[in-house]
Amino acid sequence: MRSFYAPAQATHAPQRELHNGGFTAYAEVPARAAAILAAIGGAEAPRDHGVAPIAAVHDPAYLDFLRDAPALWAAAGRSGDAIPYAFPIVGRRPLALSRIDALLGAHAFDATTPLTPDSWTASYGSAQSALAATHAVLGGERAAFALCRPPGHHAGRDYCGGYCHLNTAAIAAQAARDAGIAKVAILDIDYHHGTGTQDIFWARGDVLYASVHADPATDYPFYWGHADERGEDEGEGATLNRPLPHGTRLDAFRAAQGELLEAIAGFGAGLLVVSFGADTWEGDPISDFALTTANYQVLARDIAGLGLPTVVAMEGGYAVEALGANVASFLSGF
Ligand code: Q9C
Ligand code: ZN
């Protein structure tokens, strides 16, 4: 399978993250990409498709923010990574503030996504990998893999969060729409619900968002991904959520994914984007599902059974020692 990765994606390397009330080492490390590359035998560098397909999903002011925030942070006399600590909760009036802390809070839904001077370049490369995989599939490849790191599915139109800055799956789906594919489906099987992807396509009927994930009653991101969230307006019924409990194994995961695959088949999608996270693995350090390495091939075979041109976009997976084997197992199912 053709795979895509830009070397600049390795440059984003925050020092630490706020985790359960204290600072811990940042889990979303560059070594994740190196482990995957080693297991799949390398990847092609993506062609540069420019900023336009990114701006088709994200607000221009947010893209400016991602580029400028680290310099504003340094100009405010701060050392280290830029981290927000105050947020405009729902109901506050929109204010155009320029103080770096106000900008950070206005463009993030959590405090676990530090920005470094390299975050923009790395995430831009991650988005280009998603676009290259999408164009490979549009050009006739049965499936292609975008080694997106930093990941993307928590990033919304104008906010970052959950280690994500640019929503690579959404950028891929939108690029397929803009290339003339009338309906696109996104299947998200990362351990965490894809907050940003759901928000981006919430009121749209042309892109189906379907996710299996840990129940947000117990797990991050808490405020998104409950079973009764089904989209609105044109998008009513085009968001599908299947929250599952801690300890979930292949049988229950596969059954939930199977329901979503049936819905995707009925939707009439011309292209599928899979947000694939290996943080559902039994040994993941920040997650609580119990899939095995071999299980990923089974899940991928079920997905491949749809017969749709498929873009696989990497999301989470934090057990670096097993990540390469887990990704290779999944890709082997195609
Ligand atoms: N105490 C992705 O997998 N931290 N993002 C959770 C739990 C954020 C995961 C903290 C997890 C984000 C792409
Ligand atoms: Zn995840």
Short mmCIF file of C-alpha atoms and ligand atoms in Angstrom, two decimals:
data_model
loop_
_atom_site.label_atom_id
_atom_site.label_comp_id
_atom_site.label_asym_id
_atom_site.label_seq_id
_atom_site.Cartn_x
_atom_site.Cartn_y
_atom_site.Cartn_z
CA MET A 1 0.00 0.00 0.00
CA ARG A 2 1.27 3.51 -0.78
CA SER A 3 2.08 5.39 2.42
CA PHE A 4 2.85 9.07 2.96
CA TYR A 5 4.87 10.93 5.58
CA ALA A 6 6.73 14.26 5.54
CA PRO A 7 9.98 14.43 7.57
CA ALA A 8 8.91 17.82 9.02
CA GLN A 9 6.18 15.95 10.92
CA ALA A 10 8.84 14.76 13.39
CA THR A 11 9.76 18.29 14.52
CA HIS A 12 6.75 18.84 16.82
CA ALA A 13 8.00 17.63 20.21
CA PRO A 14 6.41 19.28 23.26
CA GLN A 15 8.15 18.64 26.58
CA ARG A 16 5.23 17.77 28.80
CA GLU A 17 1.46 17.73 29.13
CA LEU A 18 -1.06 18.31 31.88
CA HIS A 19 -2.32 14.84 32.79
CA ASN A 20 -4.60 13.99 35.72
CA GLY A 21 -3.56 17.08 37.66
CA GLY A 22 0.19 16.96 37.13
CA PHE A 23 2.72 17.31 34.37
CA THR A 24 3.83 14.11 32.64
CA ALA A 25 5.99 13.44 29.60
CA TYR A 26 4.12 14.22 26.37
CA ALA A 27 2.61 10.96 25.05
CA GLU A 28 2.33 11.92 21.37
CA VAL A 29 6.06 11.63 20.59
CA PRO A 30 7.98 11.71 17.27
CA ALA A 31 9.17 8.16 18.02
CA ARG A 32 5.61 7.04 17.19
CA ALA A 33 6.15 7.95 13.55
CA ALA A 34 9.61 6.34 13.50
CA ALA A 35 8.18 3.08 14.86
CA ILE A 36 5.45 3.03 12.23
CA LEU A 37 7.88 3.84 9.40
CA ALA A 38 10.19 1.03 10.51
CA ALA A 39 7.32 -1.46 10.55
CA ILE A 40 5.86 -0.54 7.15
CA GLY A 41 9.17 -0.14 5.34
CA GLY A 42 9.14 3.63 4.91
CA ALA A 43 6.83 6.10 3.19
CA GLU A 44 6.78 8.56 0.30
CA ALA A 45 7.14 12.28 1.00
CA PRO A 46 3.84 13.97 0.05
CA ARG A 47 3.62 16.51 -2.73
CA ASP A 48 2.78 20.00 -1.39
CA HIS A 49 -0.90 20.71 -2.09
CA GLY A 50 -0.64 24.14 -0.43
CA VAL A 51 -2.74 25.76 2.27
CA ALA A 52 -6.01 26.02 0.29
CA PRO A 53 -7.28 22.47 1.06
CA ILE A 54 -6.47 23.09 4.74
CA ALA A 55 -8.35 26.41 4.68
CA ALA A 56 -11.31 24.54 3.16
CA VAL A 57 -11.78 23.00 6.62
CA HIS A 58 -10.16 25.42 9.11
CA ASP A 59 -10.73 29.15 9.77
CA PRO A 60 -7.98 31.37 8.36
CA ALA A 61 -7.67 33.16 11.74
CA TYR A 62 -7.06 29.80 13.42
CA LEU A 63 -4.31 28.95 10.91
CA ASP A 64 -2.70 32.34 11.67
CA PHE A 65 -2.96 31.51 15.36
CA LEU A 66 -1.19 28.15 14.94
CA ARG A 67 1.64 29.85 13.07
CA ASP A 68 1.96 32.89 15.38
CA ALA A 69 1.15 31.65 18.90
CA PRO A 70 4.64 30.36 19.80
CA ALA A 71 6.24 33.71 18.86
CA LEU A 72 3.60 35.63 20.85
CA TRP A 73 4.26 33.29 23.79
CA ALA A 74 7.99 34.04 23.63
CA ALA A 75 7.27 37.78 23.23
CA ALA A 76 5.25 37.63 26.47
CA GLY A 77 8.46 36.51 28.17
CA ARG A 78 7.53 32.85 28.51
CA SER A 79 9.89 29.93 28.04
CA GLY A 80 8.85 26.42 27.03
CA ASP A 81 5.71 25.34 25.16
CA ALA A 82 2.61 27.51 24.84
CA ILE A 83 -0.24 26.10 26.96
CA PRO A 84 -3.67 27.67 27.54
CA TYR A 85 -5.15 28.01 31.01
CA ALA A 86 -8.33 30.11 30.60
CA PHE A 87 -11.21 29.26 28.28
CA PRO A 88 -14.27 31.17 27.02
CA ILE A 89 -16.93 28.69 28.14
CA VAL A 90 -20.12 28.34 26.17
CA GLY A 91 -22.25 31.45 26.58
CA ARG A 92 -19.45 34.01 26.82
CA ARG A 93 -19.71 36.72 24.17
CA PRO A 94 -17.15 36.56 21.37
CA LEU A 95 -14.29 38.96 22.07
CA ALA A 96 -11.42 39.80 19.75
CA LEU A 97 -8.52 39.71 22.22
CA SER A 98 -4.85 39.66 21.32
CA ARG A 99 -3.23 38.64 24.63
CA ILE A 100 -1.52 35.29 23.98
CA ASP A 101 -3.29 33.55 26.87
CA ALA A 102 -6.68 34.71 25.60
CA LEU A 103 -5.82 33.54 22.08
CA LEU A 104 -4.71 30.13 23.36
CA GLY A 105 -7.89 29.62 25.35
CA ALA A 106 -10.10 30.76 22.48
CA HIS A 107 -8.50 28.23 20.10
CA ALA A 108 -8.28 25.13 22.29
CA PHE A 109 -10.78 22.95 24.15
CA ASP A 110 -8.23 21.47 26.54
CA ALA A 111 -4.85 22.15 28.16
CA THR A 112 -3.20 19.00 26.82
CA THR A 113 -2.11 20.32 23.44
CA PRO A 114 1.06 22.42 23.87
CA LEU A 115 2.25 24.46 20.89
CA THR A 116 5.92 24.71 19.95
CA PRO A 117 7.55 26.82 17.22
CA ASP A 118 7.50 23.64 15.08
CA SER A 119 3.84 22.68 15.61
CA TRP A 120 2.57 24.48 12.51
CA THR A 121 5.20 23.00 10.16
CA ALA A 122 4.72 19.50 11.55
CA SER A 123 0.93 19.65 11.35
CA TYR A 124 1.09 21.18 7.89
CA GLY A 125 3.17 18.15 6.83
CA SER A 126 0.65 15.82 8.48
CA ALA A 127 -2.17 17.46 6.49
CA GLN A 128 -0.13 17.15 3.28
CA SER A 129 0.31 13.42 3.95
CA ALA A 130 -3.48 13.09 4.27
CA LEU A 131 -3.96 15.01 1.01
CA ALA A 132 -1.36 12.90 -0.84
CA ALA A 133 -3.07 9.68 0.30
CA THR A 134 -6.45 11.09 -0.76
CA HIS A 135 -5.17 11.99 -4.23
CA ALA A 136 -3.55 8.57 -4.57
CA VAL A 137 -6.93 6.98 -3.91
CA LEU A 138 -8.74 9.43 -6.20
CA GLY A 139 -6.17 8.43 -8.82
CA GLY A 140 -7.15 4.78 -8.60
CA GLU A 141 -5.34 3.23 -5.61
CA ARG A 142 -7.62 0.85 -3.71
CA ALA A 143 -6.33 2.20 -0.37
CA ALA A 144 -3.55 4.48 0.85
CA PHE A 145 -2.05 5.24 4.25
CA ALA A 146 -1.37 8.72 5.60
CA LEU A 147 1.03 8.54 8.54
CA CYS A 148 -0.55 11.57 10.19
CA ARG A 149 1.46 12.62 13.20
CA PRO A 150 0.56 14.96 14.85
CA PRO A 151 -2.89 13.34 14.71
CA GLY A 152 -6.02 15.25 13.70
CA HIS A 153 -9.46 14.10 14.80
CA HIS A 154 -9.80 16.32 17.90
CA ALA A 155 -9.10 19.53 15.96
CA GLY A 156 -12.16 21.57 14.97
CA ARG A 157 -12.67 24.37 12.48
CA ASP A 158 -11.03 26.90 14.83
CA TYR A 159 -9.63 24.94 17.75
CA CYS A 160 -6.96 22.45 18.71
CA GLY A 161 -7.02 19.80 21.45
CA GLY A 162 -6.14 16.19 22.19
CA TYR A 163 -2.67 16.44 20.58
CA CYS A 164 -4.32 17.59 17.31
CA HIS A 165 -3.92 20.87 15.40
CA LEU A 166 -5.20 20.23 11.86
CA ASN A 167 -7.99 17.74 11.24
CA THR A 168 -6.33 15.49 8.69
CA ALA A 169 -9.34 13.17 8.21
CA ALA A 170 -11.64 16.15 7.64
CA ILE A 171 -9.13 17.71 5.23
CA ALA A 172 -9.00 14.42 3.31
CA ALA A 173 -12.79 14.10 3.23
CA GLN A 174 -13.24 17.71 2.08
CA ALA A 175 -10.58 17.29 -0.62
CA ALA A 176 -12.48 14.26 -1.93
CA ARG A 177 -15.71 16.28 -1.94
CA ASP A 178 -13.99 19.10 -3.81
CA ALA A 179 -12.63 16.57 -6.33
CA GLY A 180 -16.21 15.62 -7.15
CA ILE A 181 -17.01 12.70 -4.82
CA ALA A 182 -20.62 13.48 -3.87
CA LYS A 183 -20.68 11.60 -0.56
CA VAL A 184 -17.80 10.74 1.74
CA ALA A 185 -17.86 8.62 4.89
CA ILE A 186 -15.47 8.88 7.83
CA LEU A 187 -15.12 5.85 10.09
CA ASP A 188 -13.30 6.78 13.31
CA ILE A 189 -11.95 3.84 15.32
CA ASP A 190 -9.50 5.68 17.55
CA TYR A 191 -10.05 4.98 21.28
CA HIS A 192 -11.23 8.56 21.76
CA HIS A 193 -14.23 10.17 20.12
CA GLY A 194 -13.25 12.48 17.24
CA THR A 195 -14.60 15.73 18.65
CA GLY A 196 -13.35 17.97 15.88
CA THR A 197 -14.43 15.77 12.99
CA GLN A 198 -17.93 15.49 14.42
CA ASP A 199 -18.16 19.27 14.91
CA ILE A 200 -16.88 20.05 11.40
CA PHE A 201 -19.48 17.88 9.66
CA TRP A 202 -22.26 18.15 12.31
CA ALA A 203 -24.75 20.00 10.10
CA ARG A 204 -23.73 18.48 6.76
CA GLY A 205 -25.44 15.65 4.94
CA ASP A 206 -22.66 15.03 2.41
CA VAL A 207 -20.12 13.65 4.89
CA LEU A 208 -21.10 10.84 7.27
CA TYR A 209 -19.17 10.71 10.56
CA ALA A 210 -19.32 7.32 12.32
CA SER A 211 -17.29 6.55 15.44
CA VAL A 212 -16.59 3.68 17.84
CA HIS A 213 -14.88 4.92 21.01
CA ALA A 214 -14.62 4.77 24.78
CA ASP A 215 -17.77 6.00 26.50
CA PRO A 216 -17.36 9.76 27.10
CA ALA A 217 -19.21 9.33 30.39
CA THR A 218 -15.95 7.87 31.70
CA ASP A 219 -13.33 8.99 29.20
CA TYR A 220 -11.84 12.03 27.51
CA PRO A 221 -13.22 14.07 25.68
CA PHE A 222 -16.35 13.82 27.91
CA TYR A 223 -18.47 16.47 26.16
CA TRP A 224 -18.67 14.78 22.75
CA GLY A 225 -19.45 11.29 21.49
CA HIS A 226 -22.56 10.26 23.44
CA ALA A 227 -24.90 7.86 21.64
CA ASP A 228 -27.67 10.46 21.24
CA GLU A 229 -25.47 12.86 19.22
CA ARG A 230 -26.73 12.32 15.66
CA GLY A 231 -26.11 15.60 13.82
CA GLU A 232 -28.42 18.51 13.02
CA ASP A 233 -30.20 20.16 10.09
CA GLU A 234 -28.88 18.71 6.81
CA GLY A 235 -26.59 16.53 8.91
CA GLU A 236 -29.31 14.94 11.02
CA GLY A 237 -28.62 11.19 11.09
CA ALA A 238 -25.19 11.66 9.43
CA THR A 239 -23.35 11.47 12.77
CA LEU A 240 -23.29 8.05 14.43
CA ASN A 241 -21.71 7.31 17.81
CA ARG A 242 -21.09 3.91 19.40
CA PRO A 243 -19.60 4.42 22.88
CA LEU A 244 -18.21 1.24 24.48
CA PRO A 245 -17.08 0.40 28.04
CA HIS A 246 -13.60 -0.15 29.45
CA GLY A 247 -12.24 -3.61 28.75
CA THR A 248 -13.87 -3.84 25.29
CA ARG A 249 -12.47 -6.75 23.25
CA LEU A 250 -12.71 -7.71 19.58
CA ASP A 251 -16.22 -9.17 19.64
CA ALA A 252 -17.97 -6.06 20.97
CA PHE A 253 -15.75 -3.66 19.02
CA ARG A 254 -16.28 -5.59 15.79
CA ALA A 255 -20.05 -5.69 16.28
CA ALA A 256 -20.22 -1.93 16.82
CA GLN A 257 -17.96 -1.27 13.85
CA GLY A 258 -20.14 -3.64 11.80
CA GLU A 259 -23.25 -1.54 12.51
CA LEU A 260 -21.40 1.54 11.33
CA LEU A 261 -20.14 -0.23 8.19
CA GLU A 262 -23.75 -1.12 7.34
CA ALA A 263 -24.75 2.52 7.75
CA ILE A 264 -21.82 3.61 5.57
CA ALA A 265 -22.87 1.15 2.85
CA GLY A 266 -26.44 2.48 3.01
CA PHE A 267 -25.24 6.10 2.88
CA GLY A 268 -23.83 5.64 -0.62
CA ALA A 269 -20.36 7.01 0.03
CA GLY A 270 -17.95 7.12 -2.91
CA LEU A 271 -14.87 7.24 -0.69
CA LEU A 272 -14.05 6.23 2.87
CA VAL A 273 -11.65 7.92 5.27
CA VAL A 274 -10.66 5.81 8.28
CA SER A 275 -9.41 7.66 11.35
CA PHE A 276 -7.32 4.82 12.72
CA GLY A 277 -6.01 4.90 16.29
CA ALA A 278 -4.07 2.03 17.82
CA ASP A 279 -4.79 3.35 21.33
CA THR A 280 -7.48 0.64 21.50
CA TRP A 281 -4.60 -1.84 21.99
CA GLU A 282 -4.62 -3.80 25.26
CA GLY A 283 -1.34 -2.30 26.48
CA ASP A 284 -1.94 1.36 25.61
CA PRO A 285 -0.66 3.55 28.46
CA ILE A 286 -3.53 6.09 28.41
CA SER A 287 -6.49 3.93 27.31
CA ASP A 288 -8.63 1.00 28.54
CA PHE A 289 -9.74 -1.21 25.66
CA ALA A 290 -8.31 -4.70 25.11
CA LEU A 291 -7.72 -5.26 21.39
CA THR A 292 -4.77 -7.42 20.37
CA THR A 293 -2.31 -6.82 17.54
CA ALA A 294 -3.91 -9.60 15.46
CA ASN A 295 -7.39 -8.07 15.98
CA TYR A 296 -6.49 -5.07 13.81
CA GLN A 297 -6.24 -7.21 10.71
CA VAL A 298 -9.73 -8.60 11.37
CA LEU A 299 -11.18 -5.09 11.75
CA ALA A 300 -9.44 -3.89 8.59
CA ARG A 301 -10.73 -6.86 6.59
CA ASP A 302 -14.27 -6.00 7.62
CA ILE A 303 -13.68 -2.40 6.49
CA ALA A 304 -12.10 -3.50 3.22
CA GLY A 305 -15.22 -5.62 2.64
CA LEU A 306 -17.13 -2.41 1.89
CA GLY A 307 -15.19 -2.25 -1.37
CA LEU A 308 -14.76 1.54 -1.12
CA PRO A 309 -11.63 3.48 -2.09
CA THR A 310 -10.12 4.07 1.35
CA VAL A 311 -7.80 6.62 2.89
CA VAL A 312 -6.39 5.48 6.25
CA ALA A 313 -5.33 8.45 8.40
CA MET A 314 -3.27 7.73 11.52
CA GLU A 315 -4.67 9.07 14.79
CA GLY A 316 -3.61 7.89 18.29
CA GLY A 317 -1.72 4.92 19.76
CA TYR A 318 0.79 5.55 22.54
CA ALA A 319 2.42 2.18 23.25
CA VAL A 320 5.38 2.98 21.01
CA GLU A 321 6.88 -0.50 21.37
CA ALA A 322 3.77 -2.10 19.83
CA LEU A 323 2.65 0.69 17.52
CA GLY A 324 4.52 -0.46 14.41
CA ALA A 325 3.16 -4.00 14.64
CA ASN A 326 -0.37 -2.75 15.33
CA VAL A 327 -0.37 -0.43 12.31
CA ALA A 328 1.19 -3.09 10.07
CA SER A 329 -1.46 -5.58 11.21
CA PHE A 330 -4.23 -3.13 10.37
CA LEU A 331 -2.85 -2.22 6.94
CA SER A 332 -2.37 -5.92 6.10
CA GLY A 333 -6.16 -6.30 6.25
CA PHE A 334 -6.46 -4.31 3.01
N1 Q9C B 1 -6.16 11.72 31.71
C1 Q9C B 1 -5.58 11.05 20.32
O1 Q9C B 1 -5.58 9.88 20.56
N2 Q9C B 1 -5.32 13.19 27.27
N3 Q9C B 1 -5.66 11.99 21.29
C2 Q9C B 1 -6.24 12.43 28.03
C3 Q9C B 1 -6.50 11.49 30.32
C4 Q9C B 1 -5.66 13.53 25.93
C5 Q9C B 1 -5.75 11.60 22.67
C6 Q9C B 1 -5.90 12.57 29.47
C7 Q9C B 1 -5.78 12.33 25.02
C8 Q9C B 1 -5.83 12.76 23.59
C9 Q9C B 1 -5.44 11.54 18.92
ZN ZN B 2 -7.05 8.52 20.73
#
